[in-house]
């Protein structure tokens, strides 16, 4: 047995990385993980900070906000307030993973198992990623975006471009088609289309904003009745790109670029728990397997347990270190529990998960990974055992009362409710206000009307006026936001103030 | 098969452009912060880079978000004691909790300031932006730091790349015209003779042979000859160095309190950093004085704790002596920066006045800074008349607190004084 151990050293080398990867690949294959091919990049701490700054994308256009992110990360890292992630992985094909040079051998192996096989197979399998992103095109697209924005800066000046980008970045959370996925394009196609698009798009907008109407009085009156947009539009950036009366063709393209990038990150936001849970489950399973096959020694395994348990630490709600539910913990607990239910079900599981009990755990887990996002995954799979293990409870915070109330705890009556409550915390409406474009005064003052639909009676935040400035900047005319409850009763109205410097 | 790329040797400065954009965005704020640092920092840290804080609001990136309020449920982990229906007071910090709390804790650590690191070079650039030594015009011919090549006509010898084509060709043409003039005349005469004259056959043949010979001679003349070639001639012209010397004269007498000395030192340190950064080759003479003046090195100047009475003339005399010995004023741009609390030995006033009248005309720019509460001190009264007579080449200011140092310094050396 002993001679099978790959290394006894904690120093990593390139050949050792290769060796471990082929072993892990073999194990992953045996478990049926379907992955993109892998590309590992060994980087220094400083480069990792760079990678943080551009949200992991290997290439991006220039913008001050990335500089801000860089400075923040560097300051925190250098003052010892935060450690850097051991790895970062990009949803691309081939799947690019960054390894920090200062990691030990065990950490590097953990990263390979976690990122190159865990996250990688999730990117390839999960329906959100399959539908909304195009792994083979993203790096190409970013090259196109960077080139295009550089070119715009040459032609129109850095400040002009920055102004547009600032406003687009502000609306980035509302620059996604939540329900329908637009087709993805690669760099070459994008370039070809981009020229045509400039012309076509402008034509379309011009058509919308004809000022010299040859119609008779009666027609005008009729037209005022017509509503635009016909259906409310949730993707503000898309609506602005297509319909803003003031943007020039290049500005529309910039809006589009930001929108495309938002679209790319959209699935990641909604699958954090699943994605991390899946990756943790597999790094754990793979390490156990490596140890069982006698490829790593006990010390190696102990170091792994140490890192693993630190990653999965969940502070209690009343602990000063508490900052929300750790997605790694929740995801790992749920993934592990699915396997447990399949293999060694209890009487309780028989009642809660009749379909899972006795099924092949690999198939069931694979199904769960492919067909859900956090919200639906929790709603479907959060088991009473996990609720008990984490001792979850729900409190209701109603602003009309001066106290908060515990509404459910981990008992027979509470499981269903906690499951529904936790799932709703991961819904987009909970994390981001639901805002839609409802009307444009086509023949009037050209003002844009947005509607906020309050969920749980939550109002808009204080900075809403600042936000409307950005919308105004891109729209060019007055912007009104009505904040209404579920019955459509408007409780608050915000009107944009003219931005200081008007766009060109 | 795993594809491993070692990127550690790639440059790590991927974010440098983004960082510059960020700094440009908050330029005005950084400048404010840097200037404030001059009065707040410890002396030794004055010239270092370091942390600069700017208000967060200037670089906020707002997104649409929820405000506090509404009827929100939070699922929390780690219940040990609660039963359904338990009520508790709303925790301070409002209805954040749960997911929302997780997101904002990141920002909370920094409160209202955004802090970032700037390097020493960046710091000094911000500090000395727009400053210069005025009237830097005199040149020292004896000191040659570099030489320039200048056109100096043409020569017959040179390397091919210096060939002057125009001159060469015109000389060649001139030579050809000169050498063929007589030939041409004779050819013309012969041709005329052959056409018009009635000649014997034999004679005609003779003339024709002669004509052929002459034509051949004419065409065999070279198009270009060695003697035609002309080359650009470059000569070395010495480029006299701009030479400048700064006299830092500081009063360290007992009447200066520790706080005043500290202010003076800060002022001089700023000056020292400025000269070092912007004018690498400037010479600096440090003179500290009480009843006696001494020329000292920078260490002693900034760190010595000597003290005594005050005789300002001793320092002025020493400066004059040094100028006469080492820095002749026709070659040197002389600058004097003097800092004092303005007190002087009463008997010294006349002598002082006399020395000032000698010293100031030698200088390109003479600055006097009075440290401490501004009342018309003896020295101030000595200097006051000079402002009228020497105009722009003389300036006096008063520094009453640490906060004044940078504004006064900036005012004294801001660009655009010299025409």
XYZ file of N, CA and C in Angstrom, chain A residues 104-306:
609
model
N -0.331 25.132 -0.179
C 0.426 23.892 0.013
C -0.069 22.848 -0.988
N 0.616 21.724 -1.009
C 0.242 20.657 -1.935
C -1.208 20.233 -1.705
N -1.566 20.044 -0.432
C -2.924 19.582 -0.129
C -3.953 20.601 -0.601
N -3.638 21.893 -0.406
C -4.572 22.924 -0.838
C -4.740 22.909 -2.354
N -3.622 22.722 -3.060
C -3.720 22.688 -4.518
C -4.588 21.530 -4.980
N -4.435 20.397 -4.321
C -5.237 19.235 -4.711
C -6.703 19.508 -4.407
N -6.933 20.146 -3.254
C -8.303 20.515 -2.892
C -8.899 21.424 -3.963
N -8.101 22.397 -4.402
C -8.580 23.341 -5.404
C -8.896 22.617 -6.714
N -8.038 21.706 -7.091
C -8.275 20.978 -8.343
C -9.583 20.184 -8.245
N -9.760 19.502 -7.096
C -10.976 18.701 -6.924
C -12.208 19.609 -6.884
N -12.089 20.723 -6.143
C -13.225 21.612 -5.907
C -13.604 22.386 -7.179
N -12.600 23.024 -7.774
C -12.881 23.918 -8.904
C -12.905 23.176 -10.233
N -11.842 22.408 -10.481
C -11.686 21.845 -11.822
C -12.646 20.694 -12.089
N -13.147 20.076 -11.023
C -14.111 18.999 -11.243
C -15.480 19.333 -10.662
N -15.504 19.968 -9.476
C -16.774 20.349 -8.871
C -17.463 21.450 -9.653
N -16.912 22.682 -9.550
C -17.536 23.815 -10.236
C -17.633 23.580 -11.734
N -16.584 23.015 -12.284
C -16.535 22.777 -13.716
C -17.748 21.969 -14.193
N -18.019 20.855 -13.501
C -19.137 20.014 -13.952
C -20.463 20.724 -13.696
N -20.503 21.579 -12.673
C -21.728 22.333 -12.407
C -21.997 23.321 -13.540
N -20.928 24.032 -13.943
C -21.066 24.986 -15.060
C -21.587 24.268 -16.305
N -21.078 23.078 -16.508
C -21.444 22.372 -17.730
C -22.837 21.763 -17.650
N -23.252 21.391 -16.411
C -24.499 20.656 -16.308
C -25.731 21.459 -15.937
N -25.548 22.492 -15.079
C -26.727 23.174 -14.538
C -27.495 23.941 -15.613
N -28.822 23.874 -15.556
C -29.639 24.453 -16.635
C -29.497 25.964 -16.731
N -29.260 26.635 -15.583
C -29.111 28.087 -15.628
C -27.921 28.468 -16.510
N -26.813 27.784 -16.283
C -25.612 28.088 -17.059
C -25.781 27.663 -18.517
N -26.429 26.535 -18.713
C -26.630 26.070 -20.088
C -27.473 27.059 -20.874
N -28.476 27.621 -20.185
C -29.400 28.506 -20.881
C -28.855 29.916 -21.049
N -28.244 30.451 -19.980
C -27.932 31.876 -19.981
C -26.516 32.241 -20.393
N -25.620 31.283 -20.339
C -24.249 31.660 -20.670
C -23.717 30.747 -21.760
N -22.681 31.227 -22.378
C -22.053 30.441 -23.417
C -20.576 30.349 -23.074
N -20.205 29.241 -22.470
C -18.864 29.121 -21.911
C -17.778 29.276 -22.969
N -18.077 28.830 -24.191
C -17.010 28.858 -25.188
C -16.804 30.268 -25.733
N -17.766 31.177 -25.501
C -17.687 32.484 -26.149
C -17.276 33.615 -25.223
N -17.306 33.387 -23.914
C -17.186 34.533 -23.012
C -15.832 35.238 -23.118
N -14.738 34.460 -23.190
C -13.433 35.098 -23.244
C -13.294 35.910 -24.533
N -13.736 35.312 -25.616
C -13.767 36.021 -26.900
C -14.579 37.298 -26.818
N -15.739 37.180 -26.190
C -16.616 38.345 -26.116
C -15.963 39.461 -25.316
N -15.266 39.095 -24.249
C -14.609 40.109 -23.435
C -13.497 40.805 -24.220
N -12.825 40.038 -25.085
C -11.805 40.647 -25.947
C -12.462 41.687 -26.848
N -13.582 41.301 -27.430
C -14.322 42.235 -28.277
C -14.726 43.470 -27.476
N -15.266 43.246 -26.265
C -15.755 44.361 -25.443
C -14.625 45.317 -25.108
N -13.479 44.760 -24.737
C -12.349 45.603 -24.366
C -11.889 46.438 -25.558
N -11.757 45.783 -26.698
C -11.332 46.491 -27.908
C -12.319 47.598 -28.261
N -13.599 47.240 -28.203
C -14.613 48.205 -28.620
C -14.602 49.424 -27.715
N -14.481 49.185 -26.432
C -14.527 50.319 -25.497
C -13.269 51.165 -25.623
N -12.129 50.524 -25.866
C -10.899 51.287 -26.114
C -11.079 52.194 -27.331
N -11.688 51.623 -28.362
C -11.911 52.363 -29.598
C -12.842 53.554 -29.338
N -13.880 53.331 -28.546
C -14.795 54.419 -28.185
C -14.050 55.507 -27.426
N -13.137 55.089 -26.554
C -12.390 56.068 -25.771
C -11.505 56.918 -26.675
N -10.952 56.267 -27.692
C -10.149 57.015 -28.659
C -10.990 58.050 -29.388
N -12.185 57.632 -29.758
C -13.019 58.497 -30.588
C -13.759 59.565 -29.797
N -14.205 59.196 -28.607
C -15.101 60.116 -27.906
C -14.528 60.602 -26.577
N -13.370 60.109 -26.202
C -12.770 60.551 -24.951
C -13.147 59.638 -23.800
N -12.179 59.491 -22.897
C -12.374 58.582 -21.768
C -13.558 59.014 -20.905
N -13.696 60.316 -20.697
C -14.745 60.791 -19.788
C -16.145 60.482 -20.295
N -16.326 60.702 -21.590
C -17.630 60.423 -22.203
C -18.019 58.959 -21.995
N -17.062 58.083 -22.305
C -17.337 56.652 -22.203
C -17.589 56.277 -20.747
N -16.791 56.871 -19.876
C -16.917 56.548 -18.457
C -18.305 56.908 -17.936
N -18.815 58.041 -18.403
C -20.130 58.474 -17.952
C -21.208 57.436 -18.313
N -21.134 56.954 -19.531
C -22.098 55.944 -19.956
C -21.922 54.664 -19.137
N -20.663 54.260 -18.986
C -20.396 53.029 -18.238
C -20.879 53.140 -16.795
N -20.644 54.295 -16.169
C -21.080 54.493 -14.787
C -22.576 54.241 -14.663
N -23.324 54.848 -15.570
C -24.779 54.706 -15.502
C -25.203 53.268 -15.772
N -24.526 52.633 -16.733
C -24.857 51.233 -17.034
C -24.556 50.339 -15.843
N -23.398 50.569 -15.212
C -23.044 49.739 -14.062
C -24.081 49.868 -12.954
N -24.628 51.081 -12.813
C -25.631 51.289 -11.772
C -26.858 50.416 -12.037
N -27.151 50.200 -13.304
C -28.364 49.443 -13.651
C -28.085 47.971 -13.922
N -26.879 47.536 -13.572
C -26.456 46.198 -13.989
C -27.349 45.100 -13.402
N -27.883 45.345 -12.206
C -28.760 44.325 -11.618
C -30.087 44.260 -12.358
N -30.390 45.310 -13.126
C -31.635 45.302 -13.879
C -31.356 45.281 -15.377
N -30.303 44.559 -15.729
C -29.942 44.463 -17.127
C -30.014 43.036 -17.625
N -30.900 42.264 -17.047
C -30.962 40.840 -17.367
C -32.372 40.458 -17.795
N -32.462 39.646 -18.819
C -33.737 39.030 -19.156
C -33.910 37.861 -18.220
N -34.845 37.995 -17.299
C -34.900 36.967 -16.272
C -35.508 35.674 -16.762
N -36.379 35.772 -17.733
C -37.123 34.562 -18.085
C -36.811 34.026 -19.474
N -36.465 34.905 -20.389
C -36.153 34.431 -21.731
C -34.681 34.659 -21.997
N -34.046 33.665 -22.502
C -32.624 33.788 -22.728
C -32.343 34.164 -24.184
N -31.598 35.272 -24.390
C -31.240 35.641 -25.752
C -30.111 34.757 -26.264
N -30.010 34.576 -27.574
C -28.948 33.707 -28.099
C -27.566 34.319 -27.872
N -26.584 33.472 -27.682
C -25.232 33.960 -27.446
C -24.466 34.055 -28.756
N -23.517 34.968 -28.766
C -22.742 35.172 -29.982
C -21.261 35.164 -29.648
N -20.464 34.753 -30.585
C -19.031 34.797 -30.337
C -18.477 36.108 -30.878
N -17.188 36.301 -30.679
C -16.561 37.565 -31.030
C -16.671 37.882 -32.514
N -16.408 36.869 -33.345
C -16.409 37.115 -34.779
C -17.799 37.527 -35.251
N -18.798 36.763 -34.791
C -20.162 37.074 -35.182
C -20.552 38.450 -34.656
N -20.107 38.683 -33.422
C -20.461 39.933 -32.761
C -19.949 41.122 -33.565
N -18.725 41.018 -34.040
C -18.120 42.110 -34.792
C -18.874 42.355 -36.081
N -19.216 41.248 -36.747
C -19.937 41.353 -37.998
C -21.280 42.049 -37.800
N -21.948 41.625 -36.748
C -23.287 42.124 -36.531
C -23.291 43.545 -36.016
N -22.213 43.870 -35.307
C -22.219 45.128 -34.584
C -22.407 46.318 -35.510
N -21.757 46.295 -36.678
C -21.881 47.405 -37.627
C -23.309 47.538 -38.125
N -23.876 46.386 -38.536
C -25.250 46.400 -39.015
C -26.180 46.913 -37.942
N -25.878 46.467 -36.729
C -26.770 46.775 -35.629
C -26.849 48.277 -35.396
N -25.681 48.929 -35.452
C -25.653 50.371 -35.225
C -26.659 51.063 -36.125
N -26.634 50.692 -37.389
C -27.517 51.331 -38.356
C -28.970 50.958 -38.089
N -29.190 49.658 -37.972
C -30.559 49.163 -37.820
C -31.212 49.709 -36.556
N -30.411 49.718 -35.484
C -30.939 50.129 -34.202
C -31.368 51.585 -34.236
N -30.500 52.378 -34.833
C -30.778 53.803 -34.877
C -32.045 54.063 -35.687
N -32.196 53.287 -36.754
C -33.381 53.434 -37.600
C -34.644 53.175 -36.796
N -34.559 52.105 -36.029
C -35.709 51.684 -35.246
C -36.085 52.776 -34.251
N -35.031 53.343 -33.588
C -35.282 54.387 -32.598
C -35.848 55.615 -33.283
N -35.248 55.965 -34.414
C -35.726 57.143 -35.133
C -37.204 57.018 -35.452
N -37.565 55.803 -35.823
C -38.949 55.559 -36.181
C -39.877 55.851 -34.999
N -39.395 55.440 -33.842
C -40.188 55.611 -32.633
C -40.358 57.079 -32.275
N -39.321 57.858 -32.577
C -39.318 59.235 -32.113
C -39.508 60.251 -33.239
N -40.294 59.864 -34.258
C -40.534 60.844 -35.324
C -41.216 62.048 -34.692
N -40.634 63.196 -34.928
C -41.247 64.369 -34.299
C -42.220 65.055 -35.243
N -41.874 64.979 -36.561
C -42.764 65.637 -37.515
C -43.836 64.630 -37.906
N -44.976 64.809 -37.334
C -46.050 63.877 -37.617
C -46.907 64.409 -38.748
N -47.142 63.536 -39.741
C -47.988 63.974 -40.837
C -49.434 63.562 -40.602
N -49.632 62.962 -39.484
C -50.979 62.488 -39.200
C -51.897 63.648 -38.834
N -53.166 63.407 -38.967
C -54.139 64.447 -38.646
C -54.344 64.515 -37.134
N -55.042 65.531 -36.723
C -55.311 65.740 -35.305
C -55.896 64.483 -34.655
N -56.824 63.909 -35.367
C -57.537 62.770 -34.818
C -56.590 61.588 -34.559
N -55.699 61.403 -35.548
C -54.737 60.316 -35.399
C -53.865 60.520 -34.174
N -53.441 61.778 -34.002
C -52.574 62.079 -32.872
C -53.255 61.696 -31.576
N -54.504 62.059 -31.506
C -55.250 61.746 -30.296
C -55.299 60.238 -30.074
N -55.489 59.532 -31.175
C -55.552 58.081 -31.072
C -54.218 57.495 -30.615
N -53.167 58.102 -31.191
C -51.833 57.594 -30.863
C -51.516 57.766 -29.384
N -52.004 58.851 -28.820
C -51.723 59.086 -27.420
C -52.277 57.969 -26.554
N -53.302 57.385 -27.069
C -53.912 56.294 -26.312
C -53.003 55.066 -26.314
N -52.257 54.866 -27.431
C -51.458 53.642 -27.528
C -50.395 53.633 -26.445
N -50.216 52.473 -25.912
C -49.323 52.336 -24.782
C -47.995 51.773 -25.287
N -46.928 52.349 -24.794
C -45.613 51.815 -25.129
C -44.762 51.776 -23.863
N -44.116 50.684 -23.538
C -44.166 49.384 -24.215
C -45.504 48.676 -23.983
N -45.824 47.817 -24.903
C -47.110 47.112 -24.806
C -47.131 46.225 -23.559
N -46.032 45.486 -23.361
C -45.888 44.683 -22.147
C -44.818 45.335 -21.270
N -44.939 45.292 -19.955
C -43.877 45.840 -19.101
C -42.542 45.146 -19.387
N -41.453 45.899 -19.283
C -40.119 45.349 -19.590
C -39.273 45.356 -18.319
N -38.743 44.189 -17.969
C -37.969 44.093 -16.726
C -36.495 44.434 -16.937
N -36.039 44.286 -18.182
C -34.628 44.514 -18.469
C -34.418 45.979 -18.851
N -34.072 46.795 -17.850
C -33.973 48.238 -18.089
C -32.902 48.564 -19.127
N -31.756 47.888 -19.014
C -30.671 48.193 -19.951
C -31.065 47.834 -21.380
N -31.764 46.721 -21.517
C -32.212 46.313 -22.846
C -33.169 47.357 -23.401
N -34.105 47.783 -22.568
C -35.097 48.760 -23.011
C -34.416 50.070 -23.420
N -33.448 50.473 -22.632
C -32.738 51.714 -22.933
C -31.929 51.579 -24.218
N -31.254 50.439 -24.351
C -30.449 50.226 -25.556
C -31.324 50.340 -26.807
N -32.496 49.755 -26.744
C -33.333 49.721 -27.932
C -34.122 51.006 -28.147
N -34.490 51.694 -27.066
C -35.463 52.766 -27.221
C -35.053 54.158 -26.757
N -33.868 54.294 -26.126
C -33.532 55.614 -25.610
C -33.498 56.639 -26.735
N -34.151 57.792 -26.527
C -34.195 58.787 -27.602
C -32.866 59.513 -27.817
N -31.944 59.462 -26.882
C -30.773 60.330 -27.016
C -29.465 59.611 -27.272
N -29.392 58.328 -27.065
C -28.096 57.660 -27.175
C -27.618 57.593 -28.622
N -26.303 57.736 -28.771
C -25.708 57.556 -30.087
C -25.420 56.067 -30.285
N -25.226 55.667 -31.549
C -25.022 54.227 -31.798
C -23.942 53.603 -30.914
N -22.795 54.280 -30.761
C -21.729 53.670 -29.950
C -22.158 53.529 -28.496
N -22.974 54.472 -28.022
C -23.415 54.393 -26.631
C -24.357 53.211 -26.432
N -25.177 52.964 -27.453
C -26.063 51.794 -27.374
C -25.242 50.512 -27.294
N -24.151 50.485 -28.052
C -23.298 49.294 -28.042
C -22.676 49.099 -26.658
N -22.283 50.215 -26.016
C -21.698 50.115 -24.676
C -22.738 49.569 -23.693
N -23.964 50.072 -23.796
C -25.042 49.562 -22.937
C -25.181 48.057 -23.144
N -25.113 47.672 -24.400
C -25.262 46.267 -24.743
C -24.156 45.414 -24.124
N -22.941 45.931 -24.158
C -21.813 45.175 -23.603
C -22.023 44.929 -22.105
N -22.393 45.981 -21.396
C -22.614 45.829 -19.951
C -23.742 44.833 -19.696
N -24.759 44.912 -20.519
C -25.905 44.029 -20.394
C -25.500 42.571 -20.606
N -24.661 42.352 -21.604
C -24.209 40.986 -21.901
C -23.419 40.413 -20.730
N -22.602 41.263 -20.113
C -21.792 40.774 -18.998
C -22.695 40.476 -17.801
N -23.695 41.333 -17.600
C -24.648 41.095 -16.510
C -25.328 39.745 -16.705
N -25.680 39.495 -17.946
C -26.343 38.246 -18.301
C -25.459 37.040 -17.963
N -24.171 37.221 -18.217
C -23.222 36.138 -17.972
C -23.145 35.787 -16.484
N -23.226 36.824 -15.635
C -23.110 36.563 -14.197
C -24.446 36.204 -13.543
N -25.511 36.367 -14.299
C -26.843 36.148 -13.748
C -27.016 34.761 -13.112
N -26.610 33.663 -13.774
C -26.805 32.347 -13.147
C -25.967 32.180 -11.878
N -24.795 32.792 -11.818
C -23.927 32.596 -10.647
C -24.570 33.115 -9.380
N -25.251 34.268 -9.522
C -25.924 34.837 -8.359
C -26.984 33.897 -7.818
N -27.620 33.164 -8.727
C -28.783 32.387 -8.308
C -28.487 30.940 -8.000
N -27.221 30.552 -8.104
C -26.886 29.160 -7.843
C -25.725 29.046 -6.866
N -25.523 30.111 -6.071
C -24.375 30.131 -5.159
C -24.392 28.911 -4.225
N -25.524 28.668 -3.592
C -25.631 27.575 -2.621
C -25.392 26.230 -3.305
N -26.070 26.039 -4.423
C -25.939 24.766 -5.131
C -24.532 24.547 -5.651
N -23.989 25.607 -6.268
C -22.689 25.509 -6.913
C -21.607 25.172 -5.883
N -21.604 25.897 -4.770
C -20.599 25.642 -3.741
C -20.857 24.298 -3.052
N -22.125 24.012 -2.825
C -22.468 22.745 -2.182
C -22.001 21.565 -3.020
N -22.260 21.662 -4.304
C -21.855 20.621 -5.251
C -20.332 20.462 -5.249
N -19.622 21.577 -5.333
C -18.154 21.522 -5.388
C -17.587 20.973 -4.084
N -18.169 21.365 -2.946
C -17.683 20.869 -1.657
C -17.976 19.372 -1.513
N -19.160 18.991 -1.939
C -19.508 17.580 -1.874
C -18.481 16.759 -2.642
N -18.132 17.248 -3.824
C -17.215 16.449 -4.641
C -15.780 16.515 -4.166
N -15.349 17.639 -3.644
C -13.965 17.615 -3.156
C -13.852 16.682 -1.957
N -14.933 16.645 -1.165
C -14.920 15.733 -0.014
C -14.912 14.276 -0.481
N -15.800 13.996 -1.417
C -15.895 12.615 -1.915
C -14.595 12.178 -2.584
N -14.013 13.070 -3.357
C -12.781 12.739 -4.074
C -11.621 12.518 -3.104
N -11.536 13.373 -2.067
C -10.461 13.192 -1.088
C -10.607 11.868 -0.332
N -11.840 11.567 0.032
C -12.072 10.304 0.729
C -11.598 9.142 -0.144
N -11.907 9.274 -1.421
C -11.540 8.228 -2.367
C -10.016 8.133 -2.526
N -9.369 9.292 -2.623
C -7.900 9.308 -2.756
C -7.260 8.617 -1.561
N -7.807 8.897 -0.378
C -7.267 8.313 0.845
C -7.548 6.812 0.888
N -8.765 6.461 0.497
C -9.143 5.045 0.525
C -8.275 4.230 -0.427
N -7.884 4.855 -1.531
C -7.056 4.128 -2.499
C -5.575 4.192 -2.138
N -5.292 4.831 -1.000
C -3.911 4.872 -0.521
C -3.012 5.792 -1.305
N -3.589 6.800 -1.965
C -2.772 7.717 -2.765
C -2.264 8.901 -1.949
N -2.935 9.204 -0.857
C -2.460 10.295 0.011
C -2.315 9.772 1.425
N -1.399 10.353 2.170
C -1.172 9.862 3.525
C -2.097 10.536 4.530
N -2.011 10.120 5.778
C -2.937 10.623 6.793
C -2.745 12.117 7.053
N -1.493 12.552 7.009
C -1.217 13.980 7.252
C -1.900 14.848 6.217
N -1.818 14.394 4.993
C -2.455 15.083 3.873
C -3.963 15.197 4.129
N -4.518 14.106 4.582
C -5.956 14.041 4.833
C -6.331 14.959 5.997
N -5.478 14.996 7.017
C -5.768 15.858 8.169
C -5.756 17.320 7.765
N -4.790 17.688 6.940
C -4.740 19.074 6.488
C -6.009 19.404 5.699
N -6.438 18.428 4.902
C -7.673 18.618 4.142
C -8.862 18.850 5.074
N -8.971 17.998 6.116
C -10.100 18.150 7.051
C -10.091 19.530 7.691
N -8.896 20.008 7.996
C -8.771 21.321 8.629
C -9.331 22.410 7.713
